[in-house]
Coordinates of C-alpha atoms and ligand atoms in Angstrom, one line a residue:
M1 CA -3.2 25.0 -13.7
E2 CA -4.2 27.7 -11.2
K3 CA -1.1 29.0 -9.3
R4 CA -2.2 29.9 -5.8
K5 CA -0.7 29.1 -2.5
L6 CA -2.0 26.4 -0.2
V7 CA -1.0 24.6 3.0
I8 CA -2.0 21.0 3.3
A9 CA -1.7 19.8 6.9
M10 CA -1.9 16.1 7.5
V11 CA -3.6 14.8 10.7
G12 CA -3.5 11.2 12.0
L13 CA -1.9 8.7 14.3
P14 CA 1.5 7.3 13.6
A15 CA 1.2 4.5 11.0
S16 CA -2.1 5.8 9.6
G17 CA -0.7 6.4 6.1
K18 CA 0.1 10.2 6.2
S19 CA 3.5 10.0 4.7
T20 CA 2.3 7.8 1.8
V21 CA -0.5 10.3 1.0
S22 CA 2.0 13.2 1.3
S23 CA 4.4 11.7 -1.2
K24 CA 1.5 10.9 -3.5
L25 CA 0.4 14.6 -3.3
K26 CA 3.9 15.8 -4.0
Q27 CA 4.4 13.6 -7.0
C28 CA 1.0 14.4 -8.5
L29 CA 1.0 18.1 -8.0
G30 CA 4.7 18.2 -9.0
A31 CA 3.8 16.5 -12.3
E32 CA 1.2 19.3 -12.9
G33 CA 3.9 22.0 -12.6
V34 CA 3.0 23.0 -9.0
A35 CA 6.0 23.7 -6.7
V36 CA 5.3 21.5 -3.8
E37 CA 7.4 20.5 -0.8
V38 CA 6.7 18.1 2.1
F39 CA 7.8 19.2 5.6
N40 CA 8.0 16.1 7.7
N41 CA 8.4 16.5 11.5
G42 CA 10.1 13.1 11.8
D43 CA 12.8 14.3 9.5
V44 CA 13.5 17.4 11.6
R45 CA 13.4 15.3 14.7
R46 CA 16.1 13.1 13.3
E47 CA 18.1 16.3 12.4
V48 CA 17.9 17.7 15.9
C49 CA 17.7 14.7 18.3
Q50 CA 19.5 11.5 18.9
D51 CA 17.5 8.5 17.6
S52 CA 17.9 6.7 20.9
D53 CA 16.2 9.6 22.8
T54 CA 13.2 9.8 20.5
T55 CA 12.5 6.2 19.8
C56 CA 11.8 5.7 23.5
S57 CA 8.0 5.8 23.7
D58 CA 8.0 8.1 26.8
F59 CA 9.4 10.9 24.7
Y60 CA 5.8 11.1 23.3
A61 CA 4.0 10.9 26.7
P62 CA 1.7 14.0 26.9
E63 CA 2.8 14.6 30.5
Y64 CA 6.5 14.5 29.7
E65 CA 7.0 18.2 29.5
Q66 CA 10.5 18.2 28.0
G67 CA 9.4 15.9 25.2
V68 CA 6.3 18.1 24.5
A69 CA 8.5 21.2 24.3
I70 CA 11.0 19.5 21.9
R71 CA 8.2 18.3 19.7
E72 CA 6.6 21.8 19.7
K73 CA 10.0 23.2 18.7
I74 CA 10.3 20.7 15.9
A75 CA 6.8 21.6 14.6
L76 CA 7.8 25.3 14.7
I77 CA 11.0 24.7 12.7
N78 CA 8.8 23.1 10.0
L79 CA 6.3 25.9 10.1
E80 CA 9.1 28.4 9.6
R81 CA 10.5 26.4 6.7
A82 CA 7.0 26.1 5.2
A83 CA 6.4 29.8 5.6
A84 CA 9.7 30.7 3.9
Y85 CA 8.9 28.3 1.1
L86 CA 5.5 29.7 0.5
A87 CA 6.9 33.3 0.7
G88 CA 9.3 32.3 -2.1
K89 CA 8.8 30.0 -5.0
G90 CA 6.6 27.4 -3.3
D91 CA 3.0 26.9 -4.2
V92 CA 2.0 24.1 -1.8
A93 CA 3.5 23.2 1.5
V94 CA 2.5 19.8 2.9
L95 CA 2.9 19.5 6.7
D96 CA 3.5 15.8 7.3
A97 CA 3.0 15.4 11.1
T98 CA 0.4 14.0 13.5
N99 CA -1.2 17.3 14.2
V100 CA -3.8 15.5 16.3
S101 CA -4.6 18.3 18.8
R102 CA -6.9 21.2 18.0
K103 CA -4.3 23.4 19.7
R104 CA -1.6 22.3 17.2
R105 CA -3.9 22.9 14.3
Q106 CA -4.7 26.3 15.6
T107 CA -1.0 27.1 15.7
I108 CA -0.7 26.0 12.1
K109 CA -3.6 28.3 11.1
E110 CA -2.2 31.3 13.0
Y111 CA 1.4 30.8 11.9
L112 CA 0.4 30.4 8.2
R113 CA -2.5 32.8 8.3
D114 CA -1.8 34.3 4.9
Y115 CA -2.7 31.0 3.2
P116 CA -5.7 28.7 3.1
V117 CA -5.1 25.5 5.1
F118 CA -6.6 22.2 4.0
F119 CA -6.5 19.5 6.6
V120 CA -6.3 15.8 5.5
E121 CA -7.0 13.4 8.4
C122 CA -5.8 9.9 7.7
V123 CA -7.5 7.0 9.3
N124 CA -6.4 3.4 9.0
P125 CA -9.4 1.3 10.0
D126 CA -7.6 -2.1 10.0
P127 CA -5.9 -3.2 13.2
E128 CA -4.0 -6.0 11.3
L129 CA -2.6 -3.4 8.9
V130 CA -1.6 -1.1 11.7
E131 CA 0.3 -4.0 13.2
A132 CA 2.0 -4.8 9.8
S133 CA 2.9 -1.1 9.5
I134 CA 4.3 -1.1 13.0
S135 CA 6.5 -4.1 12.2
R136 CA 7.8 -2.3 9.0
K137 CA 8.5 0.9 11.0
A138 CA 10.3 -1.1 13.8
A139 CA 12.7 -2.4 11.1
M140 CA 13.8 1.1 10.2
P141 CA 17.3 2.4 11.2
D142 CA 15.9 4.7 13.9
F143 CA 15.3 1.5 16.0
A144 CA 18.5 -0.2 15.2
H145 CA 19.7 -0.1 18.8
M146 CA 16.6 -2.0 20.1
T147 CA 15.4 -5.6 19.6
R148 CA 12.6 -5.9 17.1
E149 CA 10.1 -6.8 19.8
A150 CA 11.1 -3.8 21.9
A151 CA 10.9 -1.5 18.9
Q152 CA 7.4 -2.7 18.0
E153 CA 6.2 -2.3 21.6
S154 CA 7.7 1.2 21.8
F155 CA 5.9 2.2 18.6
R156 CA 2.6 0.8 19.9
E157 CA 3.0 2.8 23.1
R158 CA 3.8 5.9 21.0
I159 CA 0.5 5.4 19.2
R160 CA -1.4 5.0 22.5
Y161 CA 0.1 8.3 23.7
Y162 CA -1.1 10.1 20.6
E163 CA -4.6 8.5 21.0
R164 CA -4.9 10.1 24.4
I165 CA -4.6 13.6 22.9
Y166 CA -6.4 12.9 19.6
Q167 CA -9.1 15.3 18.6
P168 CA -10.7 14.4 15.2
L169 CA -11.3 17.1 12.7
G170 CA -14.7 18.9 12.9
D171 CA -14.5 22.6 13.4
E172 CA -11.9 23.3 10.7
E173 CA -13.1 25.2 7.6
N174 CA -11.5 22.9 5.0
F175 CA -10.9 19.3 5.6
V176 CA -11.3 15.7 4.5
V177 CA -11.2 12.5 6.6
L178 CA -9.6 9.8 4.5
D179 CA -9.8 6.1 5.0
T180 CA -6.2 5.4 3.7
L181 CA -6.8 1.6 3.3
H182 CA -9.7 1.9 0.9
N183 CA -8.9 5.4 -0.4
R184 CA -12.4 6.5 0.6
I185 CA -13.4 9.9 1.9
E186 CA -15.4 9.4 5.1
R187 CA -16.2 13.1 5.9
E188 CA -15.4 16.4 4.2
R189 CA -16.0 20.1 4.4
V190 CA -14.8 22.7 2.0
Q191 CA -15.9 26.3 2.3
G192 CA -15.3 28.7 -0.6
V193 CA -12.9 28.0 -3.4
L194 CA -9.9 25.9 -2.3
P195 CA -6.9 26.0 -4.6
Y196 CA -6.2 22.7 -6.4
Y197 CA -9.3 21.1 -4.8
R198 CA -10.5 19.3 -7.9
I199 CA -7.2 17.5 -8.5
L200 CA -6.7 16.8 -4.8
R201 CA -10.1 15.4 -4.3
D202 CA -9.6 13.0 -7.2
L203 CA -6.1 12.1 -6.2
L204 CA -7.0 11.2 -2.6
V205 CA -9.5 8.5 -3.7
S206 CA -7.4 7.0 -6.5
D207 CA -5.1 4.0 -6.3
W208 CA -1.6 5.2 -6.9
V209 CA 0.7 2.6 -8.3
R210 CA 4.0 3.7 -9.8
N211 CA 5.3 0.3 -11.1
L212 CA 3.5 -2.9 -10.0
Y213 CA 4.8 -6.1 -11.5
V214 CA 2.4 -9.1 -11.2
V215 CA 3.9 -12.4 -12.0
R216 CA 2.8 -16.0 -11.5
H217 CA 5.0 -18.5 -9.8
G218 CA 7.1 -20.7 -12.1
E219 CA 6.1 -24.2 -13.1
T220 CA 5.4 -26.7 -10.3
A221 CA 5.0 -30.5 -10.1
F222 CA 1.3 -30.0 -9.7
N223 CA 1.2 -27.8 -12.9
L224 CA 2.9 -30.6 -14.8
E225 CA 0.3 -33.1 -13.7
M226 CA -2.6 -30.6 -14.2
R227 CA -3.4 -30.8 -10.5
I228 CA -5.0 -27.9 -8.8
G229 CA -4.2 -26.2 -5.5
G230 CA -1.9 -27.9 -3.1
D231 CA 1.5 -26.7 -2.0
S232 CA 4.0 -28.2 -4.4
D233 CA 7.6 -27.1 -5.2
L234 CA 8.9 -25.5 -8.3
T235 CA 10.2 -27.9 -10.9
A236 CA 13.7 -27.5 -12.5
R237 CA 11.9 -25.5 -15.2
G238 CA 10.2 -23.4 -12.6
L239 CA 13.5 -22.7 -11.0
V240 CA 14.9 -21.6 -14.3
Q241 CA 11.9 -19.3 -14.8
A242 CA 12.6 -17.8 -11.3
Q243 CA 16.3 -17.3 -12.2
S244 CA 15.3 -15.6 -15.4
L245 CA 13.0 -13.3 -13.6
A246 CA 15.7 -12.5 -11.1
W247 CA 18.1 -11.7 -13.9
H248 CA 15.4 -9.6 -15.6
F249 CA 14.9 -7.5 -12.5
R250 CA 18.6 -7.4 -11.5
E251 CA 18.8 -3.6 -12.0
T252 CA 15.4 -2.7 -10.8
P253 CA 15.2 -1.8 -7.1
L254 CA 12.6 -4.1 -5.5
P255 CA 12.0 -2.9 -1.9
Y256 CA 8.8 -4.9 -1.6
V257 CA 8.1 -8.4 -3.0
F258 CA 4.7 -9.8 -1.9
T259 CA 3.9 -13.5 -2.1
S260 CA 1.2 -15.9 -0.9
T261 CA 1.9 -18.3 1.9
K262 CA 2.6 -21.1 -0.5
K263 CA 6.0 -22.6 -1.2
R264 CA 5.9 -22.0 -4.9
T265 CA 5.6 -18.2 -4.6
Q266 CA 8.1 -18.0 -1.9
Q267 CA 10.7 -20.1 -3.8
M268 CA 10.2 -17.7 -6.7
A269 CA 10.7 -14.6 -4.4
S270 CA 13.7 -16.0 -2.6
M271 CA 15.4 -16.5 -6.0
I272 CA 14.6 -13.0 -7.0
C273 CA 15.9 -11.5 -3.7
D274 CA 18.9 -13.8 -3.4
G275 CA 22.1 -11.8 -2.9
R276 CA 20.3 -8.4 -2.8
N277 CA 19.8 -6.3 0.2
D278 CA 17.2 -4.0 -1.2
C279 CA 14.5 -6.6 -1.1
R280 CA 11.9 -7.3 1.5
V281 CA 9.6 -10.3 1.1
I282 CA 6.1 -10.1 2.7
R283 CA 3.8 -13.1 2.7
L284 CA 0.1 -12.3 2.5
P285 CA -2.4 -15.1 3.0
E286 CA -4.8 -12.8 0.9
F287 CA -2.7 -13.9 -2.2
D288 CA -3.1 -17.7 -1.6
E289 CA -4.6 -19.5 -4.6
I290 CA -8.3 -20.1 -4.9
D291 CA -9.3 -22.8 -2.4
A292 CA -10.7 -25.7 -4.5
G293 CA -12.3 -27.3 -1.4
I294 CA -13.1 -31.0 -1.9
C295 CA -11.3 -30.8 -5.3
E296 CA -7.9 -29.7 -3.9
S297 CA -5.0 -31.6 -5.4
M298 CA -7.2 -33.4 -8.0
T299 CA -6.5 -33.2 -11.7
Y300 CA -9.0 -31.4 -14.0
D301 CA -9.6 -34.8 -15.8
R302 CA -10.3 -36.6 -12.5
I303 CA -12.8 -33.9 -11.5
A304 CA -14.6 -34.2 -14.8
Q305 CA -14.7 -37.9 -14.5
D306 CA -15.6 -38.4 -10.8
M307 CA -17.5 -35.2 -10.2
P308 CA -19.2 -34.3 -13.4
Q309 CA -21.7 -32.0 -11.6
V310 CA -18.8 -29.9 -10.4
H311 CA -17.2 -29.8 -13.8
E312 CA -20.4 -28.9 -15.6
A313 CA -21.5 -26.3 -13.1
R314 CA -18.1 -24.6 -13.2
T315 CA -18.0 -24.7 -17.0
R316 CA -21.5 -23.1 -17.1
D317 CA -20.7 -20.2 -14.8
K318 CA -17.0 -20.2 -13.8
Y319 CA -17.0 -16.8 -12.1
N320 CA -19.9 -17.5 -9.7
Y321 CA -19.2 -21.2 -9.2
V322 CA -18.0 -22.0 -5.6
Y323 CA -16.1 -25.3 -5.0
P324 CA -17.9 -27.3 -2.3
G325 CA -16.0 -26.5 0.9
G326 CA -13.9 -23.9 -0.9
E327 CA -14.0 -20.7 -2.9
G328 CA -15.1 -19.3 -6.3
Y329 CA -13.9 -16.3 -8.2
G330 CA -16.7 -14.3 -6.9
T331 CA -15.9 -15.1 -3.3
L332 CA -12.2 -14.7 -3.9
K333 CA -12.6 -11.1 -5.1
E334 CA -12.9 -9.5 -1.6
R335 CA -9.9 -11.3 -0.2
V336 CA -7.6 -10.5 -3.2
E337 CA -8.8 -6.8 -3.2
R338 CA -7.9 -6.7 0.4
G339 CA -4.4 -8.1 -0.4
V340 CA -3.9 -5.5 -3.1
K341 CA -4.9 -2.6 -0.7
K342 CA -2.7 -4.1 1.9
A343 CA 0.3 -4.4 -0.4
L344 CA -0.1 -0.9 -1.7
Y345 CA -0.5 0.4 1.9
L346 CA 2.5 -1.5 3.2
S347 CA 4.8 -0.5 0.4
G348 CA 4.0 3.2 1.0
N349 CA 4.2 4.5 -2.5
A350 CA 7.5 2.6 -3.3
E351 CA 8.6 3.1 -6.9
H352 CA 8.6 -0.6 -7.7
I353 CA 6.5 -3.4 -6.2
L354 CA 6.4 -7.0 -7.2
I355 CA 3.6 -9.5 -6.5
V356 CA 4.3 -13.2 -7.0
G357 CA 0.9 -14.8 -7.1
H358 CA -1.1 -17.6 -8.6
Q359 CA -3.3 -18.1 -11.7
A360 CA -6.7 -17.3 -10.2
V361 CA -5.3 -14.7 -7.8
N362 CA -3.5 -12.9 -10.5
R363 CA -6.6 -12.7 -12.6
M364 CA -8.4 -11.0 -9.7
I365 CA -5.4 -8.6 -9.2
L366 CA -5.4 -7.7 -12.9
S367 CA -9.1 -7.1 -13.0
H368 CA -8.7 -4.7 -10.1
F369 CA -6.7 -2.4 -12.4
L370 CA -8.3 -3.2 -15.8
Y371 CA -12.0 -3.6 -16.3
R372 CA -13.1 -7.0 -17.5
R373 CA -16.7 -8.3 -17.5
T374 CA -16.9 -10.6 -14.5
E375 CA -17.6 -13.7 -16.8
D376 CA -14.3 -13.0 -18.6
V377 CA -12.1 -12.7 -15.5
P378 CA -11.6 -16.4 -15.0
Y379 CA -10.2 -16.7 -18.5
I380 CA -7.6 -14.0 -18.4
Y381 CA -4.4 -15.6 -19.8
I382 CA -1.7 -15.9 -17.0
P383 CA 1.5 -17.3 -18.5
Q384 CA 4.5 -18.3 -16.4
D385 CA 7.2 -16.7 -18.6
R386 CA 5.7 -13.2 -18.6
Y387 CA 4.5 -10.7 -16.1
F388 CA 2.1 -7.8 -16.1
H389 CA 3.5 -4.3 -15.6
I390 CA 1.0 -1.9 -14.3
V391 CA 1.2 1.8 -13.8
S392 CA -1.8 3.7 -12.5
T393 CA -1.1 7.3 -11.5
H394 CA -2.9 10.5 -12.1
S395 CA -1.1 11.2 -15.4
R396 CA 0.0 7.7 -16.6
K397 CA -1.7 4.4 -17.2
V398 CA 0.2 1.4 -18.4
F399 CA -0.9 -2.2 -18.6
E400 CA 1.6 -4.4 -20.5
L401 CA 2.6 -8.0 -20.7
V402 CA 6.4 -8.3 -20.6
K403 CA 8.3 -11.5 -21.5
F404 CA 11.2 -12.2 -19.2
M405 CA 12.6 -15.3 -20.8
G406 CA 13.4 -16.3 -24.4
Ligands
F6P1 O1 -3.7 -25.0 -12.1 C1 -3.1 -24.1 -11.3 C2 -4.0 -23.3 -10.5 O2 -3.3 -22.2 -9.9 C3 -4.8 -24.1 -9.5 O3 -4.2 -24.2 -8.2 C4 -6.1 -23.3 -9.4 O4 -7.2 -24.0 -8.9 C5 -6.3 -22.9 -10.9 O5 -5.0 -22.7 -11.4 C6 -7.2 -21.7 -11.1 O6 -7.4 -21.6 -12.5 P1 -8.8 -22.1 -13.1 O7 -9.8 -21.2 -12.3 O8 -8.7 -21.7 -14.5 O9 -9.1 -23.5 -12.8

């Protein structure tokens, strides 16, 4: 690996995914033997200011001179630290801050003029996700002195202040504009030879999953009767499966557990998180089981008997078949993919993430990470006593089925 010095300066509104991308860059370049450090302005702010002063949205108002001066000072502290790092053993300094004004970006370039600067602008195109991200941020210790609603509103107001001074990238020599939800590069310009560019370019567009566990809910009353859909509870056996899974993960930190909105996945998640304070359960409707339309709550036998045309058409082409008034695997794909992106985005590069899903949904999740011909996806085996462990980083790919009960 080439060993040249580089500054990576993030650009973007609060809650646009900058810190997640920064930590991904650090992990990936670090694994390649590159000395990389992230300099986060929020961390310095917490060092030098009282939380209660800087969680108040007006601190970020462009016309509040004192706030502007403090924030400039914070940026300068990080520039000094980054300069010292690069002058010493450091290869890459990542400046994790909003850097939304051209003036600030000019300061970065001037201050670190001995090194090339690569700007990475993060854009989150999904208002619903921005909201979800705001509610996650509002739950952080910074906002502990405020009510949840006040904290969220303060954060929204902060974003609005930054929007007023936002100047998208354009004139800079080296930059990419990244859609952080879809890991898609929207615009880019690179002049000359930028150190680490090939690895960075690849990394920015890759899913980055350190440990994702995909499990199906335990047995339900409907499962016993071979009924599809519905919203039934776990059976006694299902509860034992949930307990066994909880035991299996007892020593694994699980900061994020994603479920559908159905009772069976939530019962499973609450067993797993019971008695732990490191667990946050997030319900995503994107992970709800395939909607069987007019066949909801029927048994497979009853469908075959009373609606032979449905049974035959589905058997003929299970992937493309769409239940009347409901969904099919093909139409489910987009929704579940969105759920996966959302879960990865919300969990912000957490080391361990668990998804408690359903049979059809889990098939779609798995096929997001492991190629399967579409016609084979609806037949992926999804047991209730095992989970899939998935790792997908730049240097490591794992896809294994792990048994969690005897
Ligand atoms: O039977 C359980 C279940 O989750 C149903 O709710 C759902 O309709 C079905 O599995 C999906 O599996 P398949 O596509 O194989 O019918």
